[in-house]
Short mmCIF file of C-alpha atoms in Angstrom, two decimals:
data_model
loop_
_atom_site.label_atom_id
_atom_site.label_comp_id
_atom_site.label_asym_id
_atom_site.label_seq_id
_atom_site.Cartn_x
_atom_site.Cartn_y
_atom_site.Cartn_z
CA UNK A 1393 40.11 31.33 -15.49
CA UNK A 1394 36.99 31.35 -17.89
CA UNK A 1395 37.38 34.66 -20.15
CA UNK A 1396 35.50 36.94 -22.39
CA UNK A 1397 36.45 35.14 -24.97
CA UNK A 1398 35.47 31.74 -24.09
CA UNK A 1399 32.06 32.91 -23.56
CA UNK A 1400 31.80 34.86 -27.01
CA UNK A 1401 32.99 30.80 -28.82
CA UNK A 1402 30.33 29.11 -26.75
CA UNK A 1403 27.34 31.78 -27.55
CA UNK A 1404 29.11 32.10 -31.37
CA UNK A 1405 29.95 35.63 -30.87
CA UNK A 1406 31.98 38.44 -30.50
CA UNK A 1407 33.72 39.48 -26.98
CA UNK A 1408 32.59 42.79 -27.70
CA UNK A 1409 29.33 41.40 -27.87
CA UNK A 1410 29.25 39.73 -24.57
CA UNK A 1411 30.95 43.47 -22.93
CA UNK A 1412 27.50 45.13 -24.02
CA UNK A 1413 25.64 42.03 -22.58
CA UNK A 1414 27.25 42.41 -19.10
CA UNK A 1415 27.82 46.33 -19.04
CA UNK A 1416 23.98 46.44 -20.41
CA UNK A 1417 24.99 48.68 -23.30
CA UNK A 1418 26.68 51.23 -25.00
CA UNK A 1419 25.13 49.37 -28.04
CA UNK A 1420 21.94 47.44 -27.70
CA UNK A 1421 21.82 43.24 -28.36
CA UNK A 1422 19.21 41.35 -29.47
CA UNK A 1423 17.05 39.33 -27.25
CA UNK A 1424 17.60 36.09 -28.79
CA UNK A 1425 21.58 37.09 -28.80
CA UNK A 1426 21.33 38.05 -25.34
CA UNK A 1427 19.93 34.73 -24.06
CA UNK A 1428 22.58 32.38 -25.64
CA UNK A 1429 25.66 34.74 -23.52
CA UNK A 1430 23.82 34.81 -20.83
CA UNK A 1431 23.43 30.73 -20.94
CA UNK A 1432 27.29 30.42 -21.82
CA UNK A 1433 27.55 32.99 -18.62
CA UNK A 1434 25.60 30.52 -16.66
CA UNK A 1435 27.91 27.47 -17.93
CA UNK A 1436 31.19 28.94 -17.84
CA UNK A 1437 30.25 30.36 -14.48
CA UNK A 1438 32.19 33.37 -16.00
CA UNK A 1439 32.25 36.53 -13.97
CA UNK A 1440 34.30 39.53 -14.94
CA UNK A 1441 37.32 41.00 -13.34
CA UNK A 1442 35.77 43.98 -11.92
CA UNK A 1443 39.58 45.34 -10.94
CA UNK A 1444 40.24 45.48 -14.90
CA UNK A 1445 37.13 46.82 -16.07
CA UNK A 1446 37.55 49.73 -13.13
CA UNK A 1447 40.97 50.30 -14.71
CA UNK A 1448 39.81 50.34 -18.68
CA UNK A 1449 36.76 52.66 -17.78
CA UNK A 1450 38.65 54.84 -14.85
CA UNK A 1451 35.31 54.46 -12.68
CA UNK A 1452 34.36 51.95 -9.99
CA UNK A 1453 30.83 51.54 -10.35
CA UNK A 1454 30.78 52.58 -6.34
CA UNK A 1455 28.72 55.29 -4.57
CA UNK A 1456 29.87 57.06 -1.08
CA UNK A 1457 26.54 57.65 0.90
CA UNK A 1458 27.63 59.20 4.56
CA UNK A 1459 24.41 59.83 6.86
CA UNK A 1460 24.60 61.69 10.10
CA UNK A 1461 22.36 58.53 11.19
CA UNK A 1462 22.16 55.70 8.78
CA UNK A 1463 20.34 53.00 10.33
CA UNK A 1464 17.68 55.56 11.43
CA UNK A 1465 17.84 54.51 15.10
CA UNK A 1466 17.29 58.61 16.13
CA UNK A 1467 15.26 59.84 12.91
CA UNK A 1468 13.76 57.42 10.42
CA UNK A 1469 14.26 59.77 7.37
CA UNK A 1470 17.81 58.75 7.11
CA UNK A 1471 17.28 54.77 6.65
CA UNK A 1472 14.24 55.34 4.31
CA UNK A 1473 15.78 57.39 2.19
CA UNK A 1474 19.54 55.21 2.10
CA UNK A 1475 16.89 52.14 1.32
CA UNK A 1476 15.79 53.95 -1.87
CA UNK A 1477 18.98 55.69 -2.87
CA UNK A 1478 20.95 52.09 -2.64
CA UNK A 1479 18.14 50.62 -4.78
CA UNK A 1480 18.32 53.20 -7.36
CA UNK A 1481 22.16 52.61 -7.79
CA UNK A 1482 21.25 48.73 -7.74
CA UNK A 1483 19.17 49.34 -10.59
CA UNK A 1484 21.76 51.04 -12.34
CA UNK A 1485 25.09 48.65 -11.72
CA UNK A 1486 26.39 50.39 -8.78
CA UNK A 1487 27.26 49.45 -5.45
CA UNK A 1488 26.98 51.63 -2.36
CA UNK A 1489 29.38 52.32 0.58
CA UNK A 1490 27.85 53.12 3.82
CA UNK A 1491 29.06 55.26 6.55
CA UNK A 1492 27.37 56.60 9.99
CA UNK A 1493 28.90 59.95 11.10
CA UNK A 1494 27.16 59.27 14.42
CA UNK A 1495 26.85 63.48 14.22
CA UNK A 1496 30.71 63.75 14.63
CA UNK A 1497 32.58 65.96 12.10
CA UNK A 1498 35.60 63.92 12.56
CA UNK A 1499 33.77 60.99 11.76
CA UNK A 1500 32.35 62.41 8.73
CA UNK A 1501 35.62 63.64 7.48
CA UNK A 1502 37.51 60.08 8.04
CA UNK A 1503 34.57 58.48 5.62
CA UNK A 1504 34.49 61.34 3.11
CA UNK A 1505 38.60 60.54 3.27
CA UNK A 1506 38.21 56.70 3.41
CA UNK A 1507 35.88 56.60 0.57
CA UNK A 1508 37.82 58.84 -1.93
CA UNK A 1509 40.77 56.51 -1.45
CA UNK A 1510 38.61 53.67 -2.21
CA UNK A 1511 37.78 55.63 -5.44
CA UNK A 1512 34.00 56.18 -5.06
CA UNK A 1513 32.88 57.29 -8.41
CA UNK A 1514 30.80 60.63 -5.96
CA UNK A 1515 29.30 61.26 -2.69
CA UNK A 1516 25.90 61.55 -1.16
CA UNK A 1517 25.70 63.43 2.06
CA UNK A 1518 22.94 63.44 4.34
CA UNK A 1519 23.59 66.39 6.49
CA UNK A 1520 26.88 66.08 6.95
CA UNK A 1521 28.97 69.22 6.65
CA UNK A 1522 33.26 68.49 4.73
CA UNK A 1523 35.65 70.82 6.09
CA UNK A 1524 36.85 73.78 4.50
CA UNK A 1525 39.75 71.52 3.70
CA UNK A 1526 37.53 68.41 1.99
CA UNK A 1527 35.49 70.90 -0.19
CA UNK A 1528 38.56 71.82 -1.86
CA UNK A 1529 39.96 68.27 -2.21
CA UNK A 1530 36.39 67.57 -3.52
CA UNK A 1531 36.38 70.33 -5.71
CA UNK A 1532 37.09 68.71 -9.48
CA UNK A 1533 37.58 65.26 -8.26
CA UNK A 1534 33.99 63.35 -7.70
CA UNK A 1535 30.66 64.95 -8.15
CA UNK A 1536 28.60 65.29 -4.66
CA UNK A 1537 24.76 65.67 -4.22
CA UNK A 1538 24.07 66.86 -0.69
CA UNK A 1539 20.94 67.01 1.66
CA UNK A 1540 20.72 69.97 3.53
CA UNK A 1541 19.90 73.80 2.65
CA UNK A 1542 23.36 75.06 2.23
CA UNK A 1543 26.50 73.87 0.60
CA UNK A 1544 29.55 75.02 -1.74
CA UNK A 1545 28.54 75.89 -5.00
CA UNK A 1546 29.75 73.09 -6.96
CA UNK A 1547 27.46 70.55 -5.11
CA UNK A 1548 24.10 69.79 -6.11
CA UNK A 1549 21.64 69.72 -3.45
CA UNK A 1550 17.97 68.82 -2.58
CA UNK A 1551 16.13 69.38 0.61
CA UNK A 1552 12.41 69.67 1.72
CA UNK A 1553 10.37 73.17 2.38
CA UNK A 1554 11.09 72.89 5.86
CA UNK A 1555 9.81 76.22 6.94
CA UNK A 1556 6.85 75.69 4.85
CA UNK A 1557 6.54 72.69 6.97
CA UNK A 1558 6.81 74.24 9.94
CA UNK A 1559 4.24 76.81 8.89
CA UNK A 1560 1.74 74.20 7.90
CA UNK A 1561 1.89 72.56 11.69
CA UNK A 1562 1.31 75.95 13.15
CA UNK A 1563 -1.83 77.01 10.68
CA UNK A 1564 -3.22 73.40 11.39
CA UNK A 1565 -3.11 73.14 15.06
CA UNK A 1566 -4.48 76.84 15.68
CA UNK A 1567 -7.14 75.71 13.16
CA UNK A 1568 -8.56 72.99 15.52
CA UNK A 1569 -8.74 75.91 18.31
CA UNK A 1570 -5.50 75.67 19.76
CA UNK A 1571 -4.29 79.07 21.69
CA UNK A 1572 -1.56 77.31 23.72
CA UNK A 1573 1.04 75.70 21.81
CA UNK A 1574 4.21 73.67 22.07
CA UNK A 1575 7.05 73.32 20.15
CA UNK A 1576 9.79 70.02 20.78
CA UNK A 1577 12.89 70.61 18.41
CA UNK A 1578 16.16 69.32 17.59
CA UNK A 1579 19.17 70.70 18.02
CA UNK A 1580 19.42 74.06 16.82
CA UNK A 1581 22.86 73.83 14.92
CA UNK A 1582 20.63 72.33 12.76
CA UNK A 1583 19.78 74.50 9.74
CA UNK A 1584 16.52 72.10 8.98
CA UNK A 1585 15.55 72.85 12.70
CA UNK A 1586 15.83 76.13 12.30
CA UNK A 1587 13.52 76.57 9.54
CA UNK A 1588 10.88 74.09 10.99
CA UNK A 1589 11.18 76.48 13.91
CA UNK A 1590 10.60 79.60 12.16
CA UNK A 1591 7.43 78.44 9.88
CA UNK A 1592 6.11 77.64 13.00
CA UNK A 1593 6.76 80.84 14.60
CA UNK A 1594 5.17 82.65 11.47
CA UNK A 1595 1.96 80.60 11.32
CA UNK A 1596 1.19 81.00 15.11
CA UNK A 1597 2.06 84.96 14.68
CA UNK A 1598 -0.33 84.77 11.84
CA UNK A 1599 -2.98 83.73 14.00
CA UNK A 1600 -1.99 86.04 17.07
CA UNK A 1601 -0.52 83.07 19.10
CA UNK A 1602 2.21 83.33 21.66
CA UNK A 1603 5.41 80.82 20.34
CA UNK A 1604 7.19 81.26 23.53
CA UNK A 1605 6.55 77.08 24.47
CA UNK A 1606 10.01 75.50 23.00
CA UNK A 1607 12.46 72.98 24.33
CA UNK A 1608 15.21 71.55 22.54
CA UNK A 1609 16.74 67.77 22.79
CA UNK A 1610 18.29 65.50 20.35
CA UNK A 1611 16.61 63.99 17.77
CA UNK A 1612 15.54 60.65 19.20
CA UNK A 1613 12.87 58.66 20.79
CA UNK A 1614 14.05 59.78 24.11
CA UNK A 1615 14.57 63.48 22.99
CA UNK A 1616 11.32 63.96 21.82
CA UNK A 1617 10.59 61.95 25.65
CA UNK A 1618 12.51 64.12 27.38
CA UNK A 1619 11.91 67.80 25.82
CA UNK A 1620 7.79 67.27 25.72
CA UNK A 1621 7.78 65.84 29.73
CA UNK A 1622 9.73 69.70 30.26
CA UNK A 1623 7.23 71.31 28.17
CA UNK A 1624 3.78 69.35 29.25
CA UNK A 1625 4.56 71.08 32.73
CA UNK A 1626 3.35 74.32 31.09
CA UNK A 1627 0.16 72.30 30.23
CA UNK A 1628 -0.01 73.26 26.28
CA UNK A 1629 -2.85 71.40 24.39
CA UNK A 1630 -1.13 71.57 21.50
CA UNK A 1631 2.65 70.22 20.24
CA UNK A 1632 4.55 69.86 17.24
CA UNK A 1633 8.15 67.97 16.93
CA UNK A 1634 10.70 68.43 14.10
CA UNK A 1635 10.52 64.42 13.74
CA UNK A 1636 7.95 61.72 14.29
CA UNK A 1637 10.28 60.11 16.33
CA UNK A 1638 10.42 62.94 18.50
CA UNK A 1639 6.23 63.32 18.50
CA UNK A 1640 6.07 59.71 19.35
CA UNK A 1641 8.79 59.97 22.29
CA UNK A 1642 6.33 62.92 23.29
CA UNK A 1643 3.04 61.10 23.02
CA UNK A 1644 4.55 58.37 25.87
CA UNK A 1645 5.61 61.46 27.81
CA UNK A 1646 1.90 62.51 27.40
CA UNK A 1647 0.75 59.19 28.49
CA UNK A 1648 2.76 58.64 31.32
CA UNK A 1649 1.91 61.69 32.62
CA UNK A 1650 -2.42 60.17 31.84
CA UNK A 1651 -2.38 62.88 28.81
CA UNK A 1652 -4.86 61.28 26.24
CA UNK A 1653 -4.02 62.10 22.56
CA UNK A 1654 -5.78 64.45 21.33
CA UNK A 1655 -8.37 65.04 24.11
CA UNK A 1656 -5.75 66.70 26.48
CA UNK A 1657 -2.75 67.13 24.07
CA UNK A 1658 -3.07 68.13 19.96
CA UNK A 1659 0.35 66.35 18.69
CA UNK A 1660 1.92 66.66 14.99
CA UNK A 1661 5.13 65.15 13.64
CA UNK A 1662 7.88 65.87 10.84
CA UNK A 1663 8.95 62.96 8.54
CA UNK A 1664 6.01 60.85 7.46
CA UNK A 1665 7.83 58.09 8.07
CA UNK A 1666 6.39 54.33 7.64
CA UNK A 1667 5.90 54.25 11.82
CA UNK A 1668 3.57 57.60 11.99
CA UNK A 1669 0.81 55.22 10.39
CA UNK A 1670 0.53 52.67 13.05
CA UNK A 1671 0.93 54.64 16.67
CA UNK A 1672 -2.27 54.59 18.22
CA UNK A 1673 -3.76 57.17 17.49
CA UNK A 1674 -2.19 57.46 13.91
CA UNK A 1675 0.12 60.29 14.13
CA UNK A 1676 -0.35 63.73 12.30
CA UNK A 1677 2.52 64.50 10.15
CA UNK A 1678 4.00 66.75 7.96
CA UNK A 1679 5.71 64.41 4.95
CA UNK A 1680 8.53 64.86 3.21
CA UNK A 1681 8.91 62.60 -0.10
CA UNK A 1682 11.75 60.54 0.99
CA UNK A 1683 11.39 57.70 -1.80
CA UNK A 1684 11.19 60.75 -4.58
CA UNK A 1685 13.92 62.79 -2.48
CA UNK A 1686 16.31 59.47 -2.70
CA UNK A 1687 15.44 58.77 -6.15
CA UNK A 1688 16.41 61.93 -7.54
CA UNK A 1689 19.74 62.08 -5.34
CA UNK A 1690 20.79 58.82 -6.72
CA UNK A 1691 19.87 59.67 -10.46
CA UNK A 1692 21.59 63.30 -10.10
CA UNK A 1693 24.83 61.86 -8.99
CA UNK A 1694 25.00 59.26 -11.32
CA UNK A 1695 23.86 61.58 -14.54
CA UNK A 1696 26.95 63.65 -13.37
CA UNK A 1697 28.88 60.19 -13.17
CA UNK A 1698 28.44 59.38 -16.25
CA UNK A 1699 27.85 62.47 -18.52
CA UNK A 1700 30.92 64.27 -17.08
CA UNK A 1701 31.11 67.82 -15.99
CA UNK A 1702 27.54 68.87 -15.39
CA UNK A 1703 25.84 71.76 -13.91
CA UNK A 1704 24.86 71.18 -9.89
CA UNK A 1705 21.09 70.76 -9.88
CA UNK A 1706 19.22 72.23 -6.82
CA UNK A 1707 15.91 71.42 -5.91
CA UNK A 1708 13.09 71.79 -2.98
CA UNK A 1709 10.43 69.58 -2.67
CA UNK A 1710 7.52 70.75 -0.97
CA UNK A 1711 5.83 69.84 2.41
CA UNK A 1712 2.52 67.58 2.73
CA UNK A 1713 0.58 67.82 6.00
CA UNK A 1714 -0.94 64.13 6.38
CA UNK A 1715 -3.71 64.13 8.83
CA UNK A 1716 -4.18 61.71 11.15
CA UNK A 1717 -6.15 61.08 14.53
CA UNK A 1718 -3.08 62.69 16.83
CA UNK A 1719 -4.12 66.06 16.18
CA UNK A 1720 -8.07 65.41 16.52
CA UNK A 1721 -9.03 64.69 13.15
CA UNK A 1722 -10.40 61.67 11.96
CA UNK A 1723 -7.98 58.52 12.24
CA UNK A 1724 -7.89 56.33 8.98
CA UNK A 1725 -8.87 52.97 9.71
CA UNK A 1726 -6.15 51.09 7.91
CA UNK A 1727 -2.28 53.16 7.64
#
């Protein structure tokens, strides 16, 4: 087996020298030093025992990330935003576990127990919820950085304004003349729903608009489907979903029912995902920064990684209502 060593003869220098080359620091190398270990690398073909260095520097170099719905089959949020998290910890030598609660608690608890036994240097979680149990088992042992509104007190956390969000829908839709108004929502366990929900219930009271129009279904394609086909039987002119999946399951319940978006039916989504750009019309959406959301998940937990006992960081990013052609303004002609 080729060895540190061999590589530090071959490039004429030290093994420590060839650690900072591999482990890109703690102490900085020279370019011209950096190429000759890096062509002994190549030549050797060495690669380094990644069970050892675990053991010298007690850490794995592995991330937990547990999503509620990873591969973004029911909301696109959650496999934009694992995209960017896993290349942030790419960029910074760490690997990334994956695991799909598929919404089930027990689920989510056997991953959050699965992945500590693996020794996951910390834990992002996308809206899922530990037990009482797990927080405590948690507590003191790997820093987490969660995505939702609420969580124990030694977990960082990020989230977007969702009620601002919500609030931003309402104001916008009453401002193209709406006065009968829909809302299609997800499940209402959900705290994110919730707030959507209740921004949108404060910008229609704002305006003196009845909020009475709401259905509830799960947060899918066919949800959004489902929920706007109840509510379109009220005949609102106006509709916002808490996902753009759910708005574009509504706008085919629209059209199958020969609703034209917008002439007969205002709709607005929640997500901004890449998909809102290219429905036809382009579909009005209030965005949430997922790439900068990801980003500064990834770079929290691994700050706490490596620096130790830190302070939990909380932060709120804030809404952006992107207009497009669903709600009757003017469509962009390229997404």
């Amino acid at each position: 087996m080729v060895t540190r060593n061999d590589v530090a003869r071959l490039a004429g220098t030290s093994p420590a020298v060839v650690s900072y080359v591999m482990n890109n620091g703690p102490k900085p190398v020279s370019a011209a030093t950096k190429s000759r270990v890096l062509a002994a690398v190549e030549e050797l073909g060495y690669r380094p025992n990644a069970v050892a260095r675990s053991l010298r520097a007690r850490r794995t170099w592995t991330i937990g990330v547990i999503a509620s719905d990873s591969a973004g089959g029911k909301s696109p949020f959650f496999g934009e935003f694992t995209r960017s998290c896993e290349d942030v910890a790419w960029e910074r030598g760490y690997s990334v576990l994956l695991g799909n609660s598929a919404e089930q608690p027990v689920r989510a608890e056997g991953y959050v127990r699965s992945f500590l036994e693996r020794q996951v240097d910390g834990l992002v979680l996308m809206r899922v919820r530990p037990s009482a149990q797990q927080v405590k088992e948690l507590e003191g042992r790997v820093p987490v950085v969660t995505i939702d509104h609420e969580a124990p007190p030694f977990f960082s956390r990020l989230a977007v304004d969702d009620e601002e969000g919500g609030y931003l829908a309402a104001k916008h839709l009453a401002g193209h003349g709406h006065t009968r108004l829909a809302f299609v929502g997800g499940p209402l366990d959900i705290m994110a729903v919730e707030l959507r929900l209740a921004g949108w219930r404060k910008g229609l009271a704002e305006a003196g608009l009845d909020s009475s129009l709401v259905a509830h279904a799960e947060i899918s394609l066919e949800g959004g489907y489902s929920a706007a086909a109840e509510l379109l039987a009220e005949r609102p002119t106006a509709l916002f979903a808490t996902t753009d999946h759910q708005a574009i399951g509504a706008m085919r319940a629209a059209a199958d029912l020969g609703l034209r978006v917008p002439a007969d039916l205002a709709i607005v989504g929640f997500d901004g995902a890449r998909e809102s750009a290219f429905t036809v019309p382009g579909l009005t959406t209030i965005r949430q920064p997922i790439d900068e959301m990801a980003r500064f998940a990834a770079e929290t937990l691994i700050a706490a990684i490596e620096q130790g006992e830190t302070e939990p960081v909380t932060r709120i990013f804030p809404a952006e209502l992107v207009r497009r052609g669903s709600c009757g303004c003017q469509d962009p002609r390229t997404p």
